[in-house]
Short mmCIF file of C-alpha atoms and ligand atoms in Angstrom, two decimals:
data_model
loop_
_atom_site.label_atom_id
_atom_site.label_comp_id
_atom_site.label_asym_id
_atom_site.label_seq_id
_atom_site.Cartn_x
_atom_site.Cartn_y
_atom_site.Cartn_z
CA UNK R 1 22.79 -21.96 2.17
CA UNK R 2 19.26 -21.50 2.57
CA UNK R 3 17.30 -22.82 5.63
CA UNK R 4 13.47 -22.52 4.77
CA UNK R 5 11.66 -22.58 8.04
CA UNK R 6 8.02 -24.16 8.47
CA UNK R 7 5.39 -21.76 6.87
CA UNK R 8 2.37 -21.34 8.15
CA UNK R 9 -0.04 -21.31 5.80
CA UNK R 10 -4.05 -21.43 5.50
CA UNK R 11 -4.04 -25.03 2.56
CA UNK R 12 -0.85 -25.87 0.57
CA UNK R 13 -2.85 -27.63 -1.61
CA UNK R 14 -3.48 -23.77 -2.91
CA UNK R 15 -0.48 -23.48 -4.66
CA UNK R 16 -1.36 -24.09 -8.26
CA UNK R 17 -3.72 -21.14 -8.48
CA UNK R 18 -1.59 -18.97 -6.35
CA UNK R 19 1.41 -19.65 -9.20
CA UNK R 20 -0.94 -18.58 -12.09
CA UNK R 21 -1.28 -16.19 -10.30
CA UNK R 22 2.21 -15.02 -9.90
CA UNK R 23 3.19 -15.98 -13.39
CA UNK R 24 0.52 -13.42 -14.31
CA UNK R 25 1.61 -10.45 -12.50
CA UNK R 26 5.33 -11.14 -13.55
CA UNK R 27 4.53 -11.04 -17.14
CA UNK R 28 3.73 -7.74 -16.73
CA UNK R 29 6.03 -6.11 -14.39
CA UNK R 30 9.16 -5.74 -16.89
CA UNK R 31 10.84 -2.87 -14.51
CA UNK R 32 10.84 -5.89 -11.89
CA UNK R 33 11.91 -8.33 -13.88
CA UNK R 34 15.01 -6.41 -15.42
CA UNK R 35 16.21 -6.22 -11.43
CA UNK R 36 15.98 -9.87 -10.66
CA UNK R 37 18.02 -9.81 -13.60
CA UNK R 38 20.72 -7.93 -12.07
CA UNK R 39 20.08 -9.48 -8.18
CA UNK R 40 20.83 -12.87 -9.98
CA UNK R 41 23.97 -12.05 -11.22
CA UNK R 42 24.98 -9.33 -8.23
CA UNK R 43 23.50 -11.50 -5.29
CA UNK R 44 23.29 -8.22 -3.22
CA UNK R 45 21.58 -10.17 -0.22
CA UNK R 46 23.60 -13.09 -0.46
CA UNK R 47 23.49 -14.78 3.44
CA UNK R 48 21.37 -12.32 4.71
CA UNK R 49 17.77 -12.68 5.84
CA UNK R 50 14.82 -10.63 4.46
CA UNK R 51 11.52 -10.04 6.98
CA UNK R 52 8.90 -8.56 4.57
CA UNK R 53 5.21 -7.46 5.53
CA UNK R 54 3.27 -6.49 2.69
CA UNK R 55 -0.42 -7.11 1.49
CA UNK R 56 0.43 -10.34 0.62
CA UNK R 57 -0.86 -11.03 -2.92
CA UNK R 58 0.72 -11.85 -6.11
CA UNK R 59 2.44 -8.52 -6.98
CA UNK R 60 3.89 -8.76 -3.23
CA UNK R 61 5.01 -12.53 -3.92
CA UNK R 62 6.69 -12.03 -6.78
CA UNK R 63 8.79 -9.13 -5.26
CA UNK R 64 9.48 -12.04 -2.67
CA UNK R 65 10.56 -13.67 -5.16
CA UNK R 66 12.86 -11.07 -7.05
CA UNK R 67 14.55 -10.56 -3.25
CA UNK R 68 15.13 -14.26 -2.61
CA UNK R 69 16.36 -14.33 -6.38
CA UNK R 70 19.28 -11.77 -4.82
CA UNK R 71 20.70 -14.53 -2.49
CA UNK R 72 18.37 -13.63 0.78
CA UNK R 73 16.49 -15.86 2.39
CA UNK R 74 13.25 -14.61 2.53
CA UNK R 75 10.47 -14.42 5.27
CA UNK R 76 7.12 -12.91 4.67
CA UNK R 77 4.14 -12.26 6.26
CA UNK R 78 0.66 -10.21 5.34
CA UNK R 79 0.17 -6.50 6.16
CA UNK R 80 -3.51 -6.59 6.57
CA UNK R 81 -5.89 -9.34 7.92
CA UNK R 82 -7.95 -9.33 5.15
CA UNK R 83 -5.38 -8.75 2.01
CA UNK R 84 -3.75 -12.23 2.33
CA UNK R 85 -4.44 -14.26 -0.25
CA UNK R 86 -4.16 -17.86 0.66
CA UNK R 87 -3.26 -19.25 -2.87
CA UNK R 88 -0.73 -17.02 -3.45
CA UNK R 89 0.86 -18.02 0.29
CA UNK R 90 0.89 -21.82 -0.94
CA UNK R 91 2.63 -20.91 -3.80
CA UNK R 92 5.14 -19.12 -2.27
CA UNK R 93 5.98 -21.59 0.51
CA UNK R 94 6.59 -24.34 -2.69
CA UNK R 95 9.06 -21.69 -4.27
CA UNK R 96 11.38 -22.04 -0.67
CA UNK R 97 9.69 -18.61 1.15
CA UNK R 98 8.81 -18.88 4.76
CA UNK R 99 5.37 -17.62 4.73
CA UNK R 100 4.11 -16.98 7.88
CA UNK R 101 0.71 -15.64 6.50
CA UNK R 102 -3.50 -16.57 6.43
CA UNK R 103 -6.21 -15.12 4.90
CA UNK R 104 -8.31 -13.05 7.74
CA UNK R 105 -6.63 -14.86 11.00
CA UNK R 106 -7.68 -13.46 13.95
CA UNK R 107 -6.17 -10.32 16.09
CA UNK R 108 -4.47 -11.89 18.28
CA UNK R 109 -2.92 -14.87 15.43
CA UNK R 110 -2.18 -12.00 12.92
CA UNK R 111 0.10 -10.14 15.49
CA UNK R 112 1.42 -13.48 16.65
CA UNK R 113 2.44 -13.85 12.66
CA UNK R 114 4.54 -10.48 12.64
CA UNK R 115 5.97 -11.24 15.95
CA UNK R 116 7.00 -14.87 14.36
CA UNK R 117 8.57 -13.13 11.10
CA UNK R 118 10.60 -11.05 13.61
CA UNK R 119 11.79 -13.87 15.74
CA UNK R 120 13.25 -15.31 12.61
CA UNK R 121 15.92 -12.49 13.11
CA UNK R 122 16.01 -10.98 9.85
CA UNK R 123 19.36 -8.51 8.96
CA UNK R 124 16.62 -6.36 6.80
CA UNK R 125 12.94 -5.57 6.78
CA UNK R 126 10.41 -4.04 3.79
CA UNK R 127 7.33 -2.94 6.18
CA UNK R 128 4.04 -1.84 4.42
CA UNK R 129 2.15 0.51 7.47
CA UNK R 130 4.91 0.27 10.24
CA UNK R 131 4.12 -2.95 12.00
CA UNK R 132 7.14 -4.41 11.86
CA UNK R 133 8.89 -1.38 12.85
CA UNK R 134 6.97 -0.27 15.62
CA UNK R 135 7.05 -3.95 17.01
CA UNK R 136 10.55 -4.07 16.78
CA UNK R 137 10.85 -0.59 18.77
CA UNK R 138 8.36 -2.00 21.48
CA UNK R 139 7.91 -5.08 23.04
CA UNK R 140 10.65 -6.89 21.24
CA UNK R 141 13.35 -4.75 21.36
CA UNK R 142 15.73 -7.55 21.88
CA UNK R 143 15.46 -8.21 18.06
CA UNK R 144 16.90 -4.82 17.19
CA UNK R 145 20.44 -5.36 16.87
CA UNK R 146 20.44 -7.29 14.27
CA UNK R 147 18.89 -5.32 11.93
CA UNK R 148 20.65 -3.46 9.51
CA UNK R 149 17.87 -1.34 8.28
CA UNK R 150 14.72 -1.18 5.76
CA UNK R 151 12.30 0.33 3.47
CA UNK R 152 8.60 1.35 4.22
CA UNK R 153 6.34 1.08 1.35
CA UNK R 154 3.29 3.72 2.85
CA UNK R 155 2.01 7.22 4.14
CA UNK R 156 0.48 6.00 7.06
CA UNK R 157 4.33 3.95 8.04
CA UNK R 158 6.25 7.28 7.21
CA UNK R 159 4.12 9.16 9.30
CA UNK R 160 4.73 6.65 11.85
CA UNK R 161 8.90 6.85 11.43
CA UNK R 162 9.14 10.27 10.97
CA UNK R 163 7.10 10.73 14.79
CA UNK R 164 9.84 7.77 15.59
CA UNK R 165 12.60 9.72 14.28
CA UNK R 166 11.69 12.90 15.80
CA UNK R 167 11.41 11.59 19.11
CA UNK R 168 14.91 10.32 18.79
CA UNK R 169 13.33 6.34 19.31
CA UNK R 170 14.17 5.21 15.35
CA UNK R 171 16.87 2.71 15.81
CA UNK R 172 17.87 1.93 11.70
CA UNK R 173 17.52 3.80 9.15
CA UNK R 174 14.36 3.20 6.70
CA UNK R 175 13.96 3.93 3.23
CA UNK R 176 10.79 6.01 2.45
CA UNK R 177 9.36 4.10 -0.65
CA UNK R 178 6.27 6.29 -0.60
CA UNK R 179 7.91 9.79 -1.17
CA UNK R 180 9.37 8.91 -4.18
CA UNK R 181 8.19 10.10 -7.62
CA UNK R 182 7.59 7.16 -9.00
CA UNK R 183 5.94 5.54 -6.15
CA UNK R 184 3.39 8.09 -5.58
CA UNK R 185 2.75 10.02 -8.37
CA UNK R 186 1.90 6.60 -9.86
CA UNK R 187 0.67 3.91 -6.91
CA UNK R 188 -1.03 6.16 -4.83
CA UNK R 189 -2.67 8.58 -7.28
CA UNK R 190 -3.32 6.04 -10.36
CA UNK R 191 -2.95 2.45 -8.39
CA UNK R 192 -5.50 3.70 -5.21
CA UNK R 193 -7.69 5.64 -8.25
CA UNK R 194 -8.20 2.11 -10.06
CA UNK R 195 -8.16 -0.27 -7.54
CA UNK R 196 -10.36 1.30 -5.27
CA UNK R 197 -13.15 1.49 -8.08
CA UNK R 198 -12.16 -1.84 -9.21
CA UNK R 199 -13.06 -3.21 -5.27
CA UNK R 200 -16.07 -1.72 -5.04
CA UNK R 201 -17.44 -2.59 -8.11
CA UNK R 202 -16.74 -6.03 -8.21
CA UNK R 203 -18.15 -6.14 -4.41
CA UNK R 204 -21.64 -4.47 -4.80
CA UNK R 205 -21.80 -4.54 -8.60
CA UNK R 206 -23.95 -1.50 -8.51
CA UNK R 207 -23.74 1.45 -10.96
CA UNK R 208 -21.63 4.51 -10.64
CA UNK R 209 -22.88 7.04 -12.69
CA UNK R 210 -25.33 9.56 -11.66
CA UNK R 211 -24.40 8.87 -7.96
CA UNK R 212 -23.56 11.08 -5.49
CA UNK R 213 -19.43 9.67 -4.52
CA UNK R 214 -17.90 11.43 -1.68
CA UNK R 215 -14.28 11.07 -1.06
CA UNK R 216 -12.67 11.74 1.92
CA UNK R 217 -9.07 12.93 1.72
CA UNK R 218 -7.80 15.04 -1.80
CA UNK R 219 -4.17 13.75 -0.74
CA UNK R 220 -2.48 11.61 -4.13
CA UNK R 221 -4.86 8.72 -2.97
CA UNK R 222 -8.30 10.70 -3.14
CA UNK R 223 -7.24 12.46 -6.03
CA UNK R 224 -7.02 8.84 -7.84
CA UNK R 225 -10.42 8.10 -6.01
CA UNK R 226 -11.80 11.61 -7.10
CA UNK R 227 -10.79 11.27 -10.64
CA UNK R 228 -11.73 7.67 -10.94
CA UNK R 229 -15.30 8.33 -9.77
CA UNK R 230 -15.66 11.40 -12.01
CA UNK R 231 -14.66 9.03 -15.46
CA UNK R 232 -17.37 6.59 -14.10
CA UNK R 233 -19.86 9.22 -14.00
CA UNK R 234 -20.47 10.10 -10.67
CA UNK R 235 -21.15 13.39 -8.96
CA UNK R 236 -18.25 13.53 -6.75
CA UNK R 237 -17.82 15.71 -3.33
CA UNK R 238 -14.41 16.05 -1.55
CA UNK R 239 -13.70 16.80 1.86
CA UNK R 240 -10.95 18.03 3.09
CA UNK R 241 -9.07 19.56 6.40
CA UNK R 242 -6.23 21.11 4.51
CA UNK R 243 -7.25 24.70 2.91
CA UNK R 244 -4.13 24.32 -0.08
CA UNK R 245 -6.23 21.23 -1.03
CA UNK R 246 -9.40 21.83 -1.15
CA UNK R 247 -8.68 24.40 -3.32
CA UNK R 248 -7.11 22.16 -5.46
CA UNK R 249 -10.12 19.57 -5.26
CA UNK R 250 -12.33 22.33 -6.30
CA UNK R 251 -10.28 23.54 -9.40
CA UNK R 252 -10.11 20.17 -10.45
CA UNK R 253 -14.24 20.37 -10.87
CA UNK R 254 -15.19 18.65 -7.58
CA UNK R 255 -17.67 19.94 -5.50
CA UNK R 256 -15.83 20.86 -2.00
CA UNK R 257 -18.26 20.51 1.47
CA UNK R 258 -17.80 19.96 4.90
CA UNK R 259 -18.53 16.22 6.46
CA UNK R 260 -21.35 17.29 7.86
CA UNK R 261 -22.75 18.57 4.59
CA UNK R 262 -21.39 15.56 2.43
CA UNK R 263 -23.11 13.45 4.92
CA UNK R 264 -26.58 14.59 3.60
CA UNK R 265 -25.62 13.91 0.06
CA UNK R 266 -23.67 10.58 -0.72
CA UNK R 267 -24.68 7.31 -2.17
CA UNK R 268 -20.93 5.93 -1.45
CA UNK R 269 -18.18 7.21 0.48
CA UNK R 270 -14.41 6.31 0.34
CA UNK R 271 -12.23 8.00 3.35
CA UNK R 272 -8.58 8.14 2.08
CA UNK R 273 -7.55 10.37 4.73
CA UNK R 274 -4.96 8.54 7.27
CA UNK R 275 -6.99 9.64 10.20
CA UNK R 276 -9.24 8.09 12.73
CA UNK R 277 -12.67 8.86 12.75
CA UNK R 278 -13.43 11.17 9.64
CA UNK R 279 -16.93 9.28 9.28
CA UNK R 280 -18.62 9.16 12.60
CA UNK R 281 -22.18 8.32 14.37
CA UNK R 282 -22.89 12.41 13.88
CA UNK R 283 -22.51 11.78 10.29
CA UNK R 284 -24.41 8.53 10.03
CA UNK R 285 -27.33 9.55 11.84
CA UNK R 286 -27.83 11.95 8.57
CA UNK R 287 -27.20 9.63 5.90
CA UNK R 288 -29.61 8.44 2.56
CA UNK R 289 -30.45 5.14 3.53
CA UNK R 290 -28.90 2.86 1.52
CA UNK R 291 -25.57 4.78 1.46
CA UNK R 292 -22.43 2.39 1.18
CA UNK R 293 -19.27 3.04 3.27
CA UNK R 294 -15.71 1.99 2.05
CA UNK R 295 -12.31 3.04 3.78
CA UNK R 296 -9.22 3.21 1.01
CA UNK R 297 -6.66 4.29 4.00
CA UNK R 298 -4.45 2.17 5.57
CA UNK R 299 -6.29 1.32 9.14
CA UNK R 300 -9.55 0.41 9.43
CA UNK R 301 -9.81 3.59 12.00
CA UNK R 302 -11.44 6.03 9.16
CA UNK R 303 -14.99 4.73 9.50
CA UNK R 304 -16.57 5.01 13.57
CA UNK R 305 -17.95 1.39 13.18
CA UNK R 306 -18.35 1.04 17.25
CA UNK R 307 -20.84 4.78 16.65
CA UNK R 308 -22.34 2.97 13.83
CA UNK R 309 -22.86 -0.57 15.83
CA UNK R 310 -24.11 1.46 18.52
CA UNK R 311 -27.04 3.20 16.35
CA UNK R 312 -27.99 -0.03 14.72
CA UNK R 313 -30.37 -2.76 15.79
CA UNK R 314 -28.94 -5.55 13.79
CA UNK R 315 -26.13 -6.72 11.54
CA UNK R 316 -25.55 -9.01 8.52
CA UNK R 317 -23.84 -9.64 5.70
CA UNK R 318 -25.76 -9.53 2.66
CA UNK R 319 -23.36 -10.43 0.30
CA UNK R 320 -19.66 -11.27 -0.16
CA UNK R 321 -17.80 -8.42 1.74
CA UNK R 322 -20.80 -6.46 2.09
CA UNK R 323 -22.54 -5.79 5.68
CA UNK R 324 -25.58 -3.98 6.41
CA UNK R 325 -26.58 -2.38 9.54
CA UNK R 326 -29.86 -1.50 9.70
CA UNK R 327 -30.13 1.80 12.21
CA UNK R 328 -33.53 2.11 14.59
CA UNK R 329 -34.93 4.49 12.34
CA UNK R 330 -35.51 2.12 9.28
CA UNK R 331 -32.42 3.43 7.44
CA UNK R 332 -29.76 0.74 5.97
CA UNK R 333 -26.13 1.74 5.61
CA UNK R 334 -23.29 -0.44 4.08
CA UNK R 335 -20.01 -0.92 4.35
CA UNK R 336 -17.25 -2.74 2.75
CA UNK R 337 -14.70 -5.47 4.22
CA UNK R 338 -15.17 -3.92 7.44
CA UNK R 339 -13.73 -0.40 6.91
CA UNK R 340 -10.82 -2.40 5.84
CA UNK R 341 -8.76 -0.90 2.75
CA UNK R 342 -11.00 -1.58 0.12
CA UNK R 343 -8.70 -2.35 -2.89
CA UNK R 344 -7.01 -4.77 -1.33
CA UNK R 345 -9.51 -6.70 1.16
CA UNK R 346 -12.33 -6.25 -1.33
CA UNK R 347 -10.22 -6.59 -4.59
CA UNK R 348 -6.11 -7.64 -5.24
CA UNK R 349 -4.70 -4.30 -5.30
CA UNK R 350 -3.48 -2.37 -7.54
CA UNK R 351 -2.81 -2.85 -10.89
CA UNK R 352 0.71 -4.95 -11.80
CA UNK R 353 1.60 -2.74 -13.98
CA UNK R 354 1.71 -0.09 -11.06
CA UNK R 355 2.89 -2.37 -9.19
CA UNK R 356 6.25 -2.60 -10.83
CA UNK R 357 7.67 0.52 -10.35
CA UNK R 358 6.96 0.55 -6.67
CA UNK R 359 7.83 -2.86 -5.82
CA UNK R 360 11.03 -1.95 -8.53
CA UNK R 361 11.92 0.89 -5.69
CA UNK R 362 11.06 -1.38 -2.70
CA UNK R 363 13.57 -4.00 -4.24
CA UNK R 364 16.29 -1.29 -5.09
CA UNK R 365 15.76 0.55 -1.91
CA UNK R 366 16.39 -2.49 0.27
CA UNK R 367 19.73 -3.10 -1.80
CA UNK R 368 20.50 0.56 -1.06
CA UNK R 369 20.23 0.60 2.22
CA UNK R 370 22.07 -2.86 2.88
CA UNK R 371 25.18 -1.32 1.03
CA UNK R 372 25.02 2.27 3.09
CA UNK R 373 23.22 1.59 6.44
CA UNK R 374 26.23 1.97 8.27
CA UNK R 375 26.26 6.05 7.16
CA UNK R 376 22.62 6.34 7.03
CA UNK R 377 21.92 7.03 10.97
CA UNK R 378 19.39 5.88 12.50
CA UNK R 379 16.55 8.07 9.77
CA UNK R 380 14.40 8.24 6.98
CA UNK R 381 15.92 7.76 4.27
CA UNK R 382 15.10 9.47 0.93
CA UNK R 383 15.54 7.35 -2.29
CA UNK R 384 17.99 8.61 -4.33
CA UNK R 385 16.56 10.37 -7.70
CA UNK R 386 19.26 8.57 -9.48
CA UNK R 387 17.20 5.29 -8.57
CA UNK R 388 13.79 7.01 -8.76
CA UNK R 389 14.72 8.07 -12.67
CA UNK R 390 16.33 4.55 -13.73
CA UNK R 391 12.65 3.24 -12.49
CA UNK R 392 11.07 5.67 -14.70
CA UNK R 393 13.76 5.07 -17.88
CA UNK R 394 13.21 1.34 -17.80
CA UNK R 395 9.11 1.93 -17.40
CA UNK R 396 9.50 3.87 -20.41
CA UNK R 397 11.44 1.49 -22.47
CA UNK R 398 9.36 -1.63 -21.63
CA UNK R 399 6.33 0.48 -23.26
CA UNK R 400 8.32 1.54 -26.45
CA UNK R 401 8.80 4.89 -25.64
CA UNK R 402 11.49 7.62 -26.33
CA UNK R 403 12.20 10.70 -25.44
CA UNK R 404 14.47 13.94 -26.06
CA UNK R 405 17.24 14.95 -24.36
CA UNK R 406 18.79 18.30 -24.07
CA UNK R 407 21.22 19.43 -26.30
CA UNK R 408 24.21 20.47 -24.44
CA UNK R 409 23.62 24.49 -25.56
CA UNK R 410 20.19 23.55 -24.13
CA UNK R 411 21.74 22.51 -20.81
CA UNK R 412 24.19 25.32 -20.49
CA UNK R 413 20.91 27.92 -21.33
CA UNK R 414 18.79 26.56 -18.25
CA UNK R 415 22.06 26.82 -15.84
CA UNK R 416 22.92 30.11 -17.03
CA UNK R 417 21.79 33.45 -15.24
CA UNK R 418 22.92 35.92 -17.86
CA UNK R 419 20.23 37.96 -19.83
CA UNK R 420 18.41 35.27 -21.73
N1 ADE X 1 -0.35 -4.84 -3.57
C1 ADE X 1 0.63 -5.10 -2.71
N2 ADE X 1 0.86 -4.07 -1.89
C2 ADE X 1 -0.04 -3.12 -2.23
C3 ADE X 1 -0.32 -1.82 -1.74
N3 ADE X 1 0.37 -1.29 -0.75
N4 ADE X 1 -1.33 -1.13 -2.32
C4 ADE X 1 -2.02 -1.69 -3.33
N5 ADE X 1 -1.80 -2.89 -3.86
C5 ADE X 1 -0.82 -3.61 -3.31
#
């Protein structure tokens, strides 16, 4: 039996546009749809409830969908206040989701939302950053017991559970989506790499090529960014704190300065780092006028904006998802959605196709974890290769594509110490 609670939504009148929508992204996300094949007929969540925070677009609702599909009843809410799209909510309320979700609500309403998802006592939770999670370990512990356990879709939430689970405070165990192969080998380096070029060209429609792009971060992220920028023609600068990468960044062909330097030199920035404060007022106050800021990383912490408020005289937006603060020197500088993760609150994410194998692993991780959390202790959780290699084998088939396997001779050669 499923009991659909009141959504709260931005305009049900939305929906039709939000189910193109949907009906879009599911065409192409065959890895996806081959699971709600199997949740239909397995019903792994059958009488359980399902708390999910994720940028809440199509990709995310169909994924919604594919869960409910497995007997849950599902409750979702966004992971960002600017990646909710409102259609898409609508839509998802008709199809019998609680949606507890608006397009950029306020601070206080958009923590009020996760708190509401929580208080619906869900049995399992996909989190996208570690909201849910670290809400559940704080001021509303009393919701813990229920919960069975989870999966986290990003860097920034792993980082967050593994400080939880080293301190001893993790409570369930959660699945790290993220560290598997096919999540970021894939999502973070070729997902971030187009959808982060795809956001900021369709917000400042300005050319590429011949610019100076600095990217902040040479983790799988930046190295999408990086790459991306170089195929559009840019000049492209990496910074970096860690030595193992920035050797890597400049091997690849990128040009490898400090902040300070790559301050002096960039027509666009994109900080893909994690971390607070990589561009700050110090930075700023040596910047081309006319440079345009945009943060790929989870939190809007990557950009200083309170350094860059300070050294302006004025503010305004000068077109969709574009402010300009115009320092007391004369000099302009821009920046994106508010430092907010530009792919997603200046675009819809990344690609569907991408899409599908993480959301594939989100979806098989969550029926993972329901069917061992009571062995898993209270840690982060791996996913299986076994699970990480039928994502990639079905990824393959949907786009026509064999290949070899070892002979067994082969086999026994490669596990065989003997002279060779
Ligand atoms: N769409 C839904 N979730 C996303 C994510 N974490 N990154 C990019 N696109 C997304």
């Amino acid at each position: 039996m499923t009991t659909t609670l009141q959504s709260i939504i931005r305009d049900a009148a939305l929906a039709p546009e939000g189910k193109l929508k949907i009906d879009w992204v599911q065409a192409h996300m065959p890895v996806l749809n081959r699971i709600r094949e199997e949740f239909e007929r397995d019903q792994p969540f059958k009488g359980l409830r399902v708390a999910i925070s994720l940028h809440l677009e199509a990709k995310t609702a169909y994924l919604a969908k594919v869960v409910k599909a497995g007997g849950a009843e599902v409750v979702i809410t966004g992971s960002n206040p600017l990646s909710t799209q409102d259609d898409v909510c609508a839509a998802l309320a008709e199809e019998g989701i609680t949606v507890f979700a608006k397009y950029n609500p306020d601070a206080a309403e958009y923590k009020d939302l996760l708190v509401k998802t929580l208080e619906t006592k869900p049995d399992l939770i996909i989190d996208d950053g570690g909201d849910l999670v670290t809400i559940l370990h704080s001021e509303r512990r009393d919701l813990l017991p229920q919960i069975r356990g989870g999966a986290e879709e990003t860097t920034t939430g792993i980082l967050r559970l593994k400080a939880m689970e080293k301190d001893g405070s993790l409570q369930f165990p959660m699945v790290a989506v993220n560290d598997a192969f096919c999540k970021y080998l894939f999502d973070n380096r070729y997902g971030t790499g187009q959808s982060v070029w795809d956001g900021i060209n369709r917000t400042t429609n300005l050319v590429v090529a011949g610019k100076t792009v600095v990217v902040n971060g040479y983790g799988w992220c930046g190295k999408g960014v990086a790459m991306r920028a170089k195929g559009l023609g840019a000049n492209v600068v990496v910074t970096e704190v860690d030595a193992i990468r920035a050797v890597e960044a400049y091997m690849d062909g990128f040009t490898v300065l400090s902040m300070a330097d790559a301050a002096k030199v960039g027509e666009f920035y994109v900080t893909v780092t994690g971390n607070k404060d990589v561009i700050r007022g110090e930075h700023i106050a040596n910047m081309k006028d006319g440079a345009i800021l945009s943060n790929a990383g989870h939190f809007d912490v990557e950009v200083n904006l309170v350094e860059l408020a300070e050294m302006s005289v004025s503010k305004r937006t000068v077109r969709r998802n574009i402010e300009e603060y115009l320092l007391k020197d004369g000099r302009k500088i821009y920046v994106i959605a508010e430092g907010r993760l530009v792919n997603l609150a200046a675009g819809d994410g990344h690609p569907a196709e991408i899409m599908d194998m993480t959301f594939a692993l989100q979806a098989m991780s969550l029926r993972y974890v329901n069917e061992n959390y009571k062995e898993m202790g209270k840690q982060v959780i791996k996913v299986p290769y076994h699970l990480d290699e039928q994502v990639a084998r079905t990824k393959l088939e949907s786009l026509g594509i064999s290949i070899d396997t070892l002979s067994a001779e082969q086999k026994a050669y490669l596990e065989s110490w003997a002279a060779h």
